[in-house]
Amino acid sequence: MKAAVLRDDQERFSVEEVAVDGVGAHELLIQTAAAGLCHSDLYHLRGVFDIPRPTILGHESAGVVLEVGSEVEGFAVGDHVITCLATFCGRCERCLSGRSYLCAGTHSQRAPGARPRLHQDDAEIHQFLNVSSFAEQLLVHESAAVRITKDMPLDLAALIGCGVTTGLGAVFNKAQVRPGETVAVIGCGGIGLSAIQAARISGAGRIIAVDRQPDKFDVATKVGATDVVDASRYDAAEAIRELTGGGVDHCIEAVGAPATATAALESLAVGGTATIVGLMPSGKTFPVQGRLLLDDRRLQGAYMGAQNFRVAMPRHVELFLSGQLLLEEMVSSRIGLDGIDDAFDAMEAGRAVRDLVIF
Ligand SMILES: [Zn+2]
Ligand SMILES: [Zn+2]
């Protein structure tokens, strides 16, 4: 199969032939239909996080099941599936306490010394985040996939595989926005736009979209924002407090930068909650005014939407099919495997919301 391979020290992909190993007992082989480009792929591409290379990036995808391992239950050839990096063992303390999205298990990888899932001759191509989506086929552990209805277009389904589920879940499960509450969302990328939609679906009153790229406000408004703040011109926290006469009930930070995390807390009304969703590079810290917390404000994180994706993703599909979740609006471009480099450049420059690789 063809895949976009990322080699040592390189920041450009090369489309190469990669071999996929035979399907293990608890594995699924999937024909990739589409894969989204996520901001965390960009971090790994630019070497912000260390990962074993050569590898194939991408972790947001959907496709059709080609082959089912002998011990796998609940999947059949021809099923439409969304993949997810948040594999779960169902046995560890985190899984058993309802936080399977934080599963500590290593069950989803092949045992050390076993044949790698992906290789070129004898050389291993490391699988990225249990998925490696920028490839024509995906060989994954069964707990990295969820079956969805065939009514769902597979290209848009890919978006639900990471960004959409992360953004929706942060609002539904962690922030738990109630009807009429005010919400600010800092960062109008894939996760931020999904958080805006979740706020709208939850019945929020004012929904304030914040970004440094004013060209993103069109789509932010289309999917639910009632107000916008151009953070390249105004202090975000100050503008939010001014617009709301004292601050918002919820601020969702979907950038992953120290300054925006501080702004999220400082934009809150008394009793408000800041939910940090953006991926912040390890070692980064941000200042917190302790006095703000005393007035019953809360600062929290939310990983992968704080939900089991097997439950959440089919619900997100239903939200799309019923017209409440807008996905086409979030797609900046549809590209081939050879367009990934340019698409990441556009993402880095803040020009793109979500690009989709179509296979
Ligand atoms: Zn992602
Ligand atoms: Zn577990």
Short mmCIF file of N, CA and C in Angstrom, two decimals, residues 196-343:
data_model
loop_
_atom_site.label_atom_id
_atom_site.label_comp_id
_atom_site.label_asym_id
_atom_site.label_seq_id
_atom_site.Cartn_x
_atom_site.Cartn_y
_atom_site.Cartn_z
N ILE A 196 -17.60 25.10 19.73
CA ILE A 196 -18.64 26.10 19.46
C ILE A 196 -19.96 25.39 19.14
N GLN A 197 -19.86 24.35 18.32
CA GLN A 197 -21.07 23.62 17.95
C GLN A 197 -21.69 22.93 19.15
N ALA A 198 -20.84 22.36 20.00
CA ALA A 198 -21.36 21.69 21.20
C ALA A 198 -22.05 22.69 22.12
N ALA A 199 -21.50 23.90 22.20
CA ALA A 199 -22.12 24.94 23.03
C ALA A 199 -23.50 25.28 22.45
N ARG A 200 -23.57 25.42 21.13
CA ARG A 200 -24.87 25.70 20.49
C ARG A 200 -25.86 24.57 20.74
N ILE A 201 -25.40 23.32 20.54
CA ILE A 201 -26.28 22.16 20.72
C ILE A 201 -26.75 22.08 22.18
N SER A 202 -25.89 22.50 23.12
CA SER A 202 -26.24 22.47 24.55
C SER A 202 -27.17 23.61 24.94
N GLY A 203 -27.44 24.51 24.01
CA GLY A 203 -28.37 25.60 24.31
C GLY A 203 -27.72 26.80 24.95
N ALA A 204 -26.40 26.95 24.76
CA ALA A 204 -25.72 28.11 25.34
C ALA A 204 -26.36 29.40 24.84
N GLY A 205 -26.22 30.48 25.64
CA GLY A 205 -26.71 31.78 25.22
C GLY A 205 -25.71 32.39 24.28
N ARG A 206 -24.86 33.26 24.80
CA ARG A 206 -23.83 33.82 23.93
C ARG A 206 -22.67 32.86 23.77
N ILE A 207 -22.17 32.78 22.54
CA ILE A 207 -21.02 31.94 22.25
C ILE A 207 -19.99 32.82 21.55
N ILE A 208 -18.89 33.09 22.24
CA ILE A 208 -17.89 34.04 21.74
C ILE A 208 -16.70 33.28 21.16
N ALA A 209 -16.46 33.47 19.87
CA ALA A 209 -15.33 32.82 19.20
C ALA A 209 -14.13 33.77 19.20
N VAL A 210 -12.97 33.26 19.60
CA VAL A 210 -11.76 34.07 19.67
C VAL A 210 -10.68 33.44 18.79
N ASP A 211 -10.06 34.25 17.95
CA ASP A 211 -8.96 33.73 17.13
C ASP A 211 -8.09 34.92 16.68
N ARG A 212 -6.87 34.61 16.25
CA ARG A 212 -5.99 35.66 15.72
C ARG A 212 -6.14 35.80 14.21
N GLN A 213 -6.92 34.89 13.60
CA GLN A 213 -7.11 34.91 12.14
C GLN A 213 -8.56 35.27 11.86
N PRO A 214 -8.83 36.54 11.57
CA PRO A 214 -10.23 36.97 11.39
C PRO A 214 -10.96 36.22 10.26
N ASP A 215 -10.21 35.63 9.32
CA ASP A 215 -10.90 34.91 8.24
C ASP A 215 -11.58 33.63 8.75
N LYS A 216 -11.28 33.25 9.99
CA LYS A 216 -11.96 32.06 10.54
C LYS A 216 -13.32 32.40 11.14
N PHE A 217 -13.62 33.69 11.27
CA PHE A 217 -14.87 34.08 11.95
C PHE A 217 -16.11 33.75 11.12
N ASP A 218 -15.95 33.71 9.80
CA ASP A 218 -17.08 33.35 8.93
C ASP A 218 -17.61 31.97 9.30
N VAL A 219 -16.70 31.01 9.31
CA VAL A 219 -17.13 29.65 9.61
C VAL A 219 -17.54 29.53 11.08
N ALA A 220 -16.85 30.25 11.97
CA ALA A 220 -17.21 30.20 13.40
C ALA A 220 -18.66 30.67 13.59
N THR A 221 -19.03 31.71 12.87
CA THR A 221 -20.39 32.24 12.97
C THR A 221 -21.39 31.27 12.35
N LYS A 222 -20.98 30.67 11.23
CA LYS A 222 -21.85 29.71 10.55
C LYS A 222 -22.19 28.53 11.46
N VAL A 223 -21.21 28.09 12.26
CA VAL A 223 -21.47 26.90 13.08
C VAL A 223 -22.02 27.24 14.47
N GLY A 224 -22.15 28.53 14.80
CA GLY A 224 -22.83 28.80 16.07
C GLY A 224 -22.36 29.99 16.89
N ALA A 225 -21.21 30.59 16.55
CA ALA A 225 -20.74 31.71 17.36
C ALA A 225 -21.70 32.90 17.22
N THR A 226 -21.99 33.58 18.34
CA THR A 226 -22.85 34.76 18.30
C THR A 226 -22.02 36.04 18.29
N ASP A 227 -20.77 35.95 18.80
CA ASP A 227 -19.86 37.10 18.85
C ASP A 227 -18.47 36.61 18.48
N VAL A 228 -17.63 37.53 18.00
CA VAL A 228 -16.24 37.16 17.70
C VAL A 228 -15.30 38.19 18.31
N VAL A 229 -14.10 37.73 18.68
CA VAL A 229 -13.05 38.62 19.19
C VAL A 229 -11.78 38.35 18.40
N ASP A 230 -11.25 39.38 17.76
CA ASP A 230 -10.01 39.26 17.01
C ASP A 230 -8.84 39.45 17.99
N ALA A 231 -8.22 38.33 18.37
CA ALA A 231 -7.17 38.38 19.39
C ALA A 231 -5.87 38.95 18.86
N SER A 232 -5.80 39.23 17.56
CA SER A 232 -4.60 39.89 17.05
C SER A 232 -4.69 41.40 17.31
N ARG A 233 -5.88 41.88 17.64
CA ARG A 233 -6.08 43.31 17.88
C ARG A 233 -6.47 43.63 19.32
N TYR A 234 -7.12 42.69 19.99
CA TYR A 234 -7.61 42.97 21.34
C TYR A 234 -7.10 41.93 22.32
N ASP A 235 -7.01 42.32 23.58
CA ASP A 235 -6.72 41.37 24.65
C ASP A 235 -7.96 40.49 24.82
N ALA A 236 -7.79 39.18 24.61
CA ALA A 236 -8.96 38.28 24.53
C ALA A 236 -9.78 38.30 25.83
N ALA A 237 -9.09 38.16 26.97
CA ALA A 237 -9.82 38.06 28.25
C ALA A 237 -10.58 39.36 28.53
N GLU A 238 -9.92 40.47 28.28
CA GLU A 238 -10.54 41.77 28.52
C GLU A 238 -11.77 41.94 27.62
N ALA A 239 -11.62 41.59 26.36
CA ALA A 239 -12.73 41.73 25.40
C ALA A 239 -13.91 40.85 25.81
N ILE A 240 -13.61 39.64 26.26
CA ILE A 240 -14.69 38.72 26.66
C ILE A 240 -15.42 39.26 27.89
N ARG A 241 -14.65 39.77 28.86
CA ARG A 241 -15.27 40.33 30.08
C ARG A 241 -16.14 41.53 29.73
N GLU A 242 -15.67 42.31 28.79
CA GLU A 242 -16.41 43.51 28.39
C GLU A 242 -17.72 43.14 27.68
N LEU A 243 -17.61 42.17 26.77
CA LEU A 243 -18.79 41.76 26.00
C LEU A 243 -19.89 41.19 26.90
N THR A 244 -19.47 40.55 27.99
CA THR A 244 -20.43 39.83 28.82
C THR A 244 -20.72 40.55 30.13
N GLY A 245 -20.11 41.71 30.31
CA GLY A 245 -20.33 42.42 31.56
C GLY A 245 -19.79 41.67 32.77
N GLY A 246 -18.58 41.13 32.63
CA GLY A 246 -17.96 40.51 33.80
C GLY A 246 -17.33 39.15 33.58
N GLY A 247 -17.58 38.54 32.44
CA GLY A 247 -16.93 37.25 32.15
C GLY A 247 -17.94 36.17 31.77
N VAL A 248 -17.41 35.09 31.23
CA VAL A 248 -18.25 33.97 30.76
C VAL A 248 -18.35 32.87 31.81
N ASP A 249 -19.39 32.05 31.68
CA ASP A 249 -19.53 30.88 32.56
C ASP A 249 -18.51 29.80 32.19
N HIS A 250 -18.18 29.73 30.91
CA HIS A 250 -17.24 28.70 30.45
C HIS A 250 -16.29 29.29 29.42
N CYS A 251 -15.02 28.93 29.53
CA CYS A 251 -14.10 29.22 28.44
C CYS A 251 -13.40 27.92 28.05
N ILE A 252 -13.44 27.64 26.76
CA ILE A 252 -12.77 26.44 26.24
C ILE A 252 -11.51 26.93 25.52
N GLU A 253 -10.36 26.46 25.97
CA GLU A 253 -9.09 26.85 25.33
C GLU A 253 -8.70 25.75 24.35
N ALA A 254 -8.67 26.06 23.07
CA ALA A 254 -8.39 25.06 22.04
C ALA A 254 -7.19 25.45 21.20
N VAL A 255 -6.19 26.05 21.85
CA VAL A 255 -4.97 26.45 21.14
C VAL A 255 -3.77 25.63 21.64
N GLY A 256 -3.64 25.53 22.97
CA GLY A 256 -2.49 24.82 23.52
C GLY A 256 -1.29 25.71 23.69
N ALA A 257 -1.53 26.95 24.14
CA ALA A 257 -0.42 27.88 24.39
C ALA A 257 -0.58 28.48 25.79
N PRO A 258 0.53 28.79 26.47
CA PRO A 258 0.43 29.36 27.82
C PRO A 258 -0.42 30.63 27.88
N ALA A 259 -0.25 31.53 26.92
CA ALA A 259 -0.97 32.81 26.98
C ALA A 259 -2.48 32.61 26.87
N THR A 260 -2.90 31.71 26.00
CA THR A 260 -4.34 31.49 25.83
C THR A 260 -4.93 30.73 27.01
N ALA A 261 -4.12 29.90 27.66
CA ALA A 261 -4.60 29.20 28.86
C ALA A 261 -4.83 30.21 29.98
N THR A 262 -3.91 31.15 30.15
CA THR A 262 -4.08 32.21 31.15
C THR A 262 -5.31 33.05 30.80
N ALA A 263 -5.45 33.38 29.53
CA ALA A 263 -6.60 34.19 29.09
C ALA A 263 -7.91 33.47 29.38
N ALA A 264 -7.91 32.14 29.22
CA ALA A 264 -9.13 31.37 29.46
C ALA A 264 -9.61 31.57 30.90
N LEU A 265 -8.67 31.49 31.85
CA LEU A 265 -9.05 31.65 33.26
C LEU A 265 -9.47 33.10 33.53
N GLU A 266 -8.77 34.04 32.94
CA GLU A 266 -9.05 35.45 33.20
C GLU A 266 -10.31 35.95 32.51
N SER A 267 -10.87 35.15 31.62
CA SER A 267 -12.10 35.57 30.91
C SER A 267 -13.36 35.13 31.66
N LEU A 268 -13.17 34.42 32.78
CA LEU A 268 -14.33 33.81 33.45
C LEU A 268 -15.06 34.75 34.39
N ALA A 269 -16.37 34.58 34.47
CA ALA A 269 -17.17 35.20 35.51
C ALA A 269 -16.90 34.47 36.82
N VAL A 270 -17.32 35.06 37.93
CA VAL A 270 -17.26 34.37 39.21
C VAL A 270 -17.99 33.04 39.07
N GLY A 271 -17.36 31.94 39.53
CA GLY A 271 -18.00 30.63 39.43
C GLY A 271 -17.80 29.95 38.09
N GLY A 272 -17.08 30.58 37.19
CA GLY A 272 -16.91 30.02 35.85
C GLY A 272 -15.84 28.92 35.79
N THR A 273 -15.83 28.21 34.67
CA THR A 273 -14.90 27.10 34.49
C THR A 273 -14.12 27.25 33.19
N ALA A 274 -12.80 27.11 33.29
CA ALA A 274 -11.95 27.10 32.10
C ALA A 274 -11.55 25.66 31.81
N THR A 275 -11.77 25.23 30.57
CA THR A 275 -11.41 23.86 30.18
C THR A 275 -10.32 23.94 29.12
N ILE A 276 -9.16 23.37 29.45
CA ILE A 276 -8.01 23.43 28.54
C ILE A 276 -8.02 22.17 27.68
N VAL A 277 -8.17 22.36 26.38
CA VAL A 277 -8.24 21.23 25.47
C VAL A 277 -7.02 21.20 24.54
N GLY A 278 -6.44 22.39 24.28
CA GLY A 278 -5.30 22.47 23.37
C GLY A 278 -4.11 21.67 23.90
N LEU A 279 -3.37 21.10 22.97
CA LEU A 279 -2.20 20.29 23.33
C LEU A 279 -1.01 21.22 23.56
N MET A 280 -0.58 21.30 24.83
CA MET A 280 0.54 22.18 25.15
C MET A 280 1.83 21.36 25.20
N PRO A 281 2.87 21.82 24.54
CA PRO A 281 4.14 21.06 24.56
C PRO A 281 4.61 20.85 26.00
N SER A 282 5.21 19.69 26.28
CA SER A 282 5.68 19.36 27.63
C SER A 282 6.62 20.44 28.14
N GLY A 283 6.52 20.74 29.44
CA GLY A 283 7.42 21.70 30.05
C GLY A 283 6.89 23.12 30.03
N LYS A 284 5.87 23.39 29.21
CA LYS A 284 5.29 24.74 29.16
C LYS A 284 4.45 24.98 30.42
N THR A 285 4.59 26.18 30.98
CA THR A 285 3.79 26.53 32.15
C THR A 285 3.09 27.86 31.87
N PHE A 286 2.05 28.13 32.66
CA PHE A 286 1.39 29.43 32.48
C PHE A 286 0.98 29.99 33.83
N PRO A 287 0.99 31.32 33.95
CA PRO A 287 0.68 31.93 35.24
C PRO A 287 -0.82 31.92 35.53
N VAL A 288 -1.15 31.67 36.77
CA VAL A 288 -2.53 31.62 37.24
C VAL A 288 -2.66 32.59 38.41
N GLN A 289 -3.58 33.54 38.32
CA GLN A 289 -3.83 34.43 39.45
C GLN A 289 -4.65 33.67 40.48
N GLY A 290 -4.01 33.34 41.61
CA GLY A 290 -4.68 32.52 42.62
C GLY A 290 -6.00 33.10 43.09
N ARG A 291 -6.06 34.43 43.13
CA ARG A 291 -7.24 35.11 43.61
C ARG A 291 -8.48 34.75 42.79
N LEU A 292 -8.26 34.50 41.50
CA LEU A 292 -9.38 34.17 40.62
C LEU A 292 -10.03 32.84 41.03
N LEU A 293 -9.21 31.90 41.46
CA LEU A 293 -9.74 30.59 41.83
C LEU A 293 -10.59 30.67 43.10
N LEU A 294 -10.22 31.60 43.96
CA LEU A 294 -10.94 31.75 45.23
C LEU A 294 -12.41 32.09 45.00
N ASP A 295 -12.69 32.80 43.93
CA ASP A 295 -14.09 33.13 43.63
C ASP A 295 -14.78 31.99 42.90
N ASP A 296 -14.41 30.79 43.29
CA ASP A 296 -15.13 29.61 42.81
C ASP A 296 -14.93 29.33 41.32
N ARG A 297 -13.86 29.88 40.76
CA ARG A 297 -13.57 29.52 39.37
C ARG A 297 -12.83 28.20 39.36
N ARG A 298 -12.92 27.51 38.24
CA ARG A 298 -12.27 26.22 38.11
C ARG A 298 -11.43 26.16 36.85
N LEU A 299 -10.31 25.44 36.95
CA LEU A 299 -9.43 25.24 35.80
C LEU A 299 -9.29 23.74 35.63
N GLN A 300 -9.60 23.22 34.45
CA GLN A 300 -9.56 21.77 34.25
C GLN A 300 -9.11 21.42 32.84
N GLY A 301 -8.70 20.20 32.68
CA GLY A 301 -8.33 19.70 31.35
C GLY A 301 -9.38 18.72 30.86
N ALA A 302 -9.32 18.39 29.57
CA ALA A 302 -10.22 17.37 29.02
C ALA A 302 -9.49 16.65 27.91
N TYR A 303 -9.26 15.36 28.09
CA TYR A 303 -8.53 14.58 27.09
C TYR A 303 -9.51 13.78 26.22
N MET A 304 -9.37 13.91 24.94
CA MET A 304 -10.20 13.16 23.97
C MET A 304 -11.69 13.25 24.30
N GLY A 305 -12.10 14.40 24.83
CA GLY A 305 -13.51 14.60 25.11
C GLY A 305 -14.01 13.89 26.36
N ALA A 306 -13.08 13.31 27.13
CA ALA A 306 -13.44 12.68 28.41
C ALA A 306 -14.62 11.72 28.27
N GLN A 307 -14.52 10.79 27.34
CA GLN A 307 -15.60 9.84 27.09
C GLN A 307 -15.04 8.62 26.40
N ASN A 308 -15.77 7.52 26.46
CA ASN A 308 -15.37 6.37 25.66
C ASN A 308 -15.82 6.62 24.22
N PHE A 309 -14.89 6.54 23.30
CA PHE A 309 -15.22 6.92 21.92
C PHE A 309 -16.23 5.97 21.27
N ARG A 310 -16.28 4.72 21.76
CA ARG A 310 -17.26 3.77 21.20
C ARG A 310 -18.70 4.23 21.49
N VAL A 311 -18.87 4.94 22.59
CA VAL A 311 -20.19 5.47 22.92
C VAL A 311 -20.38 6.82 22.23
N ALA A 312 -19.33 7.65 22.29
CA ALA A 312 -19.47 9.04 21.84
C ALA A 312 -19.58 9.17 20.33
N MET A 313 -18.73 8.47 19.58
CA MET A 313 -18.67 8.73 18.13
C MET A 313 -19.98 8.41 17.40
N PRO A 314 -20.63 7.28 17.70
CA PRO A 314 -21.94 7.06 17.04
C PRO A 314 -22.95 8.16 17.38
N ARG A 315 -22.85 8.73 18.57
CA ARG A 315 -23.74 9.84 18.93
C ARG A 315 -23.40 11.08 18.10
N HIS A 316 -22.11 11.30 17.90
CA HIS A 316 -21.70 12.45 17.10
C HIS A 316 -22.15 12.27 15.64
N VAL A 317 -22.13 11.03 15.17
CA VAL A 317 -22.65 10.73 13.84
C VAL A 317 -24.13 11.08 13.78
N GLU A 318 -24.89 10.71 14.81
CA GLU A 318 -26.32 11.04 14.86
C GLU A 318 -26.54 12.56 14.85
N LEU A 319 -25.69 13.27 15.56
CA LEU A 319 -25.82 14.73 15.57
C LEU A 319 -25.62 15.31 14.17
N PHE A 320 -24.72 14.69 13.42
CA PHE A 320 -24.52 15.13 12.03
C PHE A 320 -25.74 14.77 11.18
N LEU A 321 -26.19 13.54 11.29
CA LEU A 321 -27.29 13.08 10.43
C LEU A 321 -28.58 13.83 10.72
N SER A 322 -28.72 14.33 11.96
CA SER A 322 -29.94 15.08 12.29
C SER A 322 -29.77 16.57 12.02
N GLY A 323 -28.63 16.94 11.45
CA GLY A 323 -28.44 18.33 11.03
C GLY A 323 -27.94 19.27 12.11
N GLN A 324 -27.64 18.74 13.29
CA GLN A 324 -27.20 19.62 14.38
C GLN A 324 -25.70 19.88 14.36
N LEU A 325 -24.93 18.88 13.89
CA LEU A 325 -23.47 19.01 13.82
C LEU A 325 -23.09 19.28 12.37
N LEU A 326 -22.42 20.40 12.13
CA LEU A 326 -22.04 20.78 10.77
C LEU A 326 -20.57 20.39 10.54
N LEU A 327 -20.34 19.55 9.56
CA LEU A 327 -18.97 19.07 9.32
C LEU A 327 -18.41 19.60 8.00
N GLU A 328 -19.22 19.61 6.96
CA GLU A 328 -18.72 20.08 5.66
C GLU A 328 -18.16 21.50 5.81
N GLU A 329 -18.79 22.30 6.64
CA GLU A 329 -18.38 23.69 6.85
C GLU A 329 -16.96 23.79 7.39
N MET A 330 -16.50 22.73 8.05
CA MET A 330 -15.17 22.76 8.67
C MET A 330 -14.06 22.30 7.74
N VAL A 331 -14.41 21.78 6.58
CA VAL A 331 -13.40 21.24 5.66
C VAL A 331 -12.81 22.37 4.82
N SER A 332 -11.49 22.57 4.93
CA SER A 332 -10.81 23.60 4.13
C SER A 332 -10.49 23.08 2.74
N SER A 333 -10.02 21.84 2.66
CA SER A 333 -9.68 21.28 1.35
C SER A 333 -9.66 19.76 1.41
N ARG A 334 -9.87 19.17 0.25
CA ARG A 334 -9.72 17.72 0.10
C ARG A 334 -8.48 17.50 -0.77
N ILE A 335 -7.57 16.69 -0.28
CA ILE A 335 -6.28 16.54 -0.96
C ILE A 335 -5.93 15.06 -1.12
N GLY A 336 -4.87 14.80 -1.89
CA GLY A 336 -4.33 13.45 -1.97
C GLY A 336 -3.15 13.33 -1.02
N LEU A 337 -2.58 12.13 -0.92
CA LEU A 337 -1.44 11.90 -0.03
C LEU A 337 -0.29 12.87 -0.34
N ASP A 338 -0.14 13.22 -1.63
CA ASP A 338 0.98 14.08 -2.01
C ASP A 338 0.73 15.56 -1.68
N GLY A 339 -0.45 15.87 -1.13
CA GLY A 339 -0.73 17.27 -0.79
C GLY A 339 -0.54 17.58 0.68
N ILE A 340 -0.07 16.59 1.46
CA ILE A 340 -0.01 16.76 2.91
C ILE A 340 0.98 17.85 3.33
N ASP A 341 2.14 17.89 2.69
CA ASP A 341 3.16 18.90 3.07
C ASP A 341 2.60 20.30 2.97
N ASP A 342 1.98 20.61 1.83
CA ASP A 342 1.42 21.95 1.63
C ASP A 342 0.31 22.23 2.64
N ALA A 343 -0.49 21.21 2.91
CA ALA A 343 -1.61 21.40 3.84
C ALA A 343 -1.10 21.71 5.25
#
